[in-house]
């Protein structure tokens, strides 16, 4: 694949020359970001950065949530350009073949998109959560199958290791996750989808506690065909119920790990989704992520921020629908008038555009809440719920606007229509999001 303006780790190449000058005259932003010039505080269980202690009395310098820093804008633009140049030509082919091209995956690593928040000392891009979400959004405008690979890898696995991994695990996996190793998040099972803690996968400790034996089957596991490592949740002590759930980093080449056939899905076909069987898999105790029995807490915390990533994907899908439909509406003429100029049509796309903007504001507000250590669980559920609804509406309407050609594979509108549906299902169904929102609202009024 041609690289054009891109080179090894595009993000670091773009950002590095600007760091020294901005240290001397930094903008008056009011958020804390994980950028090379704004190191974050250490974390325990929380996935959020501690509060900025600067004076918040002067509101004049507070930036809108959709006004991004120079670094964030450069990352967004780099992702947009790369996706259009290097991914778009292969979108239909990858969808038909139900497989992401290896050179696309390699390109994600080469340009720094797979190590967005991994610190530079581990080979990552050292960016912040907002930047990661912007990359997911831009990739989704072209191919949501590629974006979900990036989203799961960055917001779930990479961050789980950064937050709770031992130094040994960080040194072992973070450099590879930033440069050449795809990860997979192995949680769901046949009997534990929404009820994730009803999992049957076991992790039996050895007599001396030096290793565990994993047995069980995970279902609907994204990235599983390409994964070099699995973040696996298994119960090390069923007598403790969910408090026995423990997280393990499992090398995909470990004996007893078997990845099944790719599921035949409605959408996101190029994203591998497979069953994964763990048959007497021996995992050393040093490969336990965090503490034994705290896996359920890690899972809850990491999925909360993962939902913001899914919202970013859904916004990208909605914008991708506009990218397909609006040029057509501005070009096609009926009864001597461009379709875009009919008032009935104007009202429809104006409404959808308004809803996309609302979802965007909600999503990047949730990003800033997370980055500043402000509780964001309710907002994360809200943005995932709402963005998935907006994406479905935008995808459906865009096909209507395009007419007959929108119903064919000549354009990508029908693919966006298929791809968006899972947004109301994975990483917490819409009903679960509503439950979470309602719970938080009741807490506010007690």
mmCIF file of N, CA and C in Angstrom, residues 322 324-333 337-342 345-346 349 397-398 400-403:
data_model
loop_
_atom_site.group_PDB
_atom_site.id
_atom_site.type_symbol
_atom_site.label_atom_id
_atom_site.label_comp_id
_atom_site.label_asym_id
_atom_site.label_seq_id
_atom_site.Cartn_x
_atom_site.Cartn_y
_atom_site.Cartn_z
ATOM 1 N N UNK A 322 -23.797 10.692 5.632
ATOM 2 C CA UNK A 322 -23.867 12.015 5.005
ATOM 3 C C UNK A 322 -22.828 12.150 3.899
ATOM 4 N N UNK A 324 -21.839 9.961 1.915
ATOM 5 C CA UNK A 324 -22.344 9.266 0.736
ATOM 6 C C UNK A 324 -23.541 9.988 0.138
ATOM 7 N N UNK A 325 -24.481 10.400 0.976
ATOM 8 C CA UNK A 325 -25.766 10.899 0.487
ATOM 9 C C UNK A 325 -25.736 12.346 0.000
ATOM 10 N N UNK A 326 -25.056 13.237 0.721
ATOM 11 C CA UNK A 326 -25.156 14.659 0.396
ATOM 12 C C UNK A 326 -24.600 15.018 -0.988
ATOM 13 N N UNK A 327 -23.468 14.461 -1.410
ATOM 14 C CA UNK A 327 -23.012 14.768 -2.776
ATOM 15 C C UNK A 327 -24.039 14.339 -3.825
ATOM 16 N N UNK A 328 -24.690 13.212 -3.580
ATOM 17 C CA UNK A 328 -25.720 12.732 -4.507
ATOM 18 C C UNK A 328 -26.904 13.690 -4.545
ATOM 19 N N UNK A 329 -27.343 14.136 -3.368
ATOM 20 C CA UNK A 329 -28.484 15.063 -3.317
ATOM 21 C C UNK A 329 -28.160 16.386 -3.991
ATOM 22 N N UNK A 330 -26.916 16.802 -3.918
ATOM 23 C CA UNK A 330 -26.505 18.056 -4.552
ATOM 24 C C UNK A 330 -26.279 17.906 -6.054
ATOM 25 N N UNK A 331 -26.153 16.658 -6.502
ATOM 26 C CA UNK A 331 -25.863 16.422 -7.913
ATOM 27 C C UNK A 331 -27.108 16.033 -8.716
ATOM 28 N N UNK A 332 -27.963 15.212 -8.134
ATOM 29 C CA UNK A 332 -29.106 14.682 -8.875
ATOM 30 C C UNK A 332 -30.234 15.718 -8.977
ATOM 31 N N UNK A 333 -30.755 15.836 -10.182
ATOM 32 C CA UNK A 333 -31.830 16.778 -10.461
ATOM 33 C C UNK A 333 -33.100 16.038 -10.862
ATOM 34 N N UNK A 337 -34.989 20.556 -10.438
ATOM 35 C CA UNK A 337 -34.489 21.020 -9.132
ATOM 36 C C UNK A 337 -33.566 19.971 -8.522
ATOM 37 N N UNK A 338 -32.462 20.413 -7.954
ATOM 38 C CA UNK A 338 -31.586 19.472 -7.249
ATOM 39 C C UNK A 338 -32.330 18.904 -6.049
ATOM 40 N N UNK A 339 -32.110 17.629 -5.770
ATOM 41 C CA UNK A 339 -32.805 16.981 -4.654
ATOM 42 C C UNK A 339 -32.545 17.711 -3.341
ATOM 43 N N UNK A 340 -31.331 18.203 -3.175
ATOM 44 C CA UNK A 340 -30.975 18.886 -1.924
ATOM 45 C C UNK A 340 -31.742 20.183 -1.725
ATOM 46 N N UNK A 341 -32.336 20.716 -2.806
ATOM 47 C CA UNK A 341 -33.018 22.004 -2.723
ATOM 48 C C UNK A 341 -34.520 21.890 -2.485
ATOM 49 N N UNK A 342 -35.059 20.680 -2.523
ATOM 50 C CA UNK A 342 -36.470 20.520 -2.181
ATOM 51 C C UNK A 342 -36.642 20.757 -0.677
ATOM 52 N N UNK A 345 -36.840 17.787 1.559
ATOM 53 C CA UNK A 345 -35.557 17.130 1.751
ATOM 54 C C UNK A 345 -34.674 17.947 2.705
ATOM 55 N N UNK A 346 -34.695 19.266 2.549
ATOM 56 C CA UNK A 346 -33.891 20.119 3.438
ATOM 57 C C UNK A 346 -34.237 19.879 4.897
ATOM 58 N N UNK A 349 -32.640 16.361 6.132
ATOM 59 C CA UNK A 349 -31.204 16.268 6.430
ATOM 60 C C UNK A 349 -30.778 17.301 7.471
ATOM 61 N N UNK A 397 -32.357 6.849 6.768
ATOM 62 C CA UNK A 397 -32.769 8.000 5.973
ATOM 63 C C UNK A 397 -31.887 8.181 4.740
ATOM 64 N N UNK A 398 -30.595 7.934 4.879
ATOM 65 C CA UNK A 398 -29.704 8.137 3.739
ATOM 66 C C UNK A 398 -30.072 7.206 2.588
ATOM 67 N N UNK A 400 -33.105 6.136 1.952
ATOM 68 C CA UNK A 400 -34.314 6.724 1.384
ATOM 69 C C UNK A 400 -33.966 7.902 0.475
ATOM 70 N N UNK A 401 -33.045 8.755 0.905
ATOM 71 C CA UNK A 401 -32.669 9.919 0.106
ATOM 72 C C UNK A 401 -32.038 9.501 -1.222
ATOM 73 N N UNK A 402 -31.265 8.412 -1.172
ATOM 74 C CA UNK A 402 -30.569 7.948 -2.369
ATOM 75 C C UNK A 402 -31.502 7.208 -3.323
ATOM 76 N N UNK A 403 -32.640 6.765 -2.825
ATOM 77 C CA UNK A 403 -33.576 6.045 -3.682
ATOM 78 C C UNK A 403 -33.061 4.664 -4.036
#
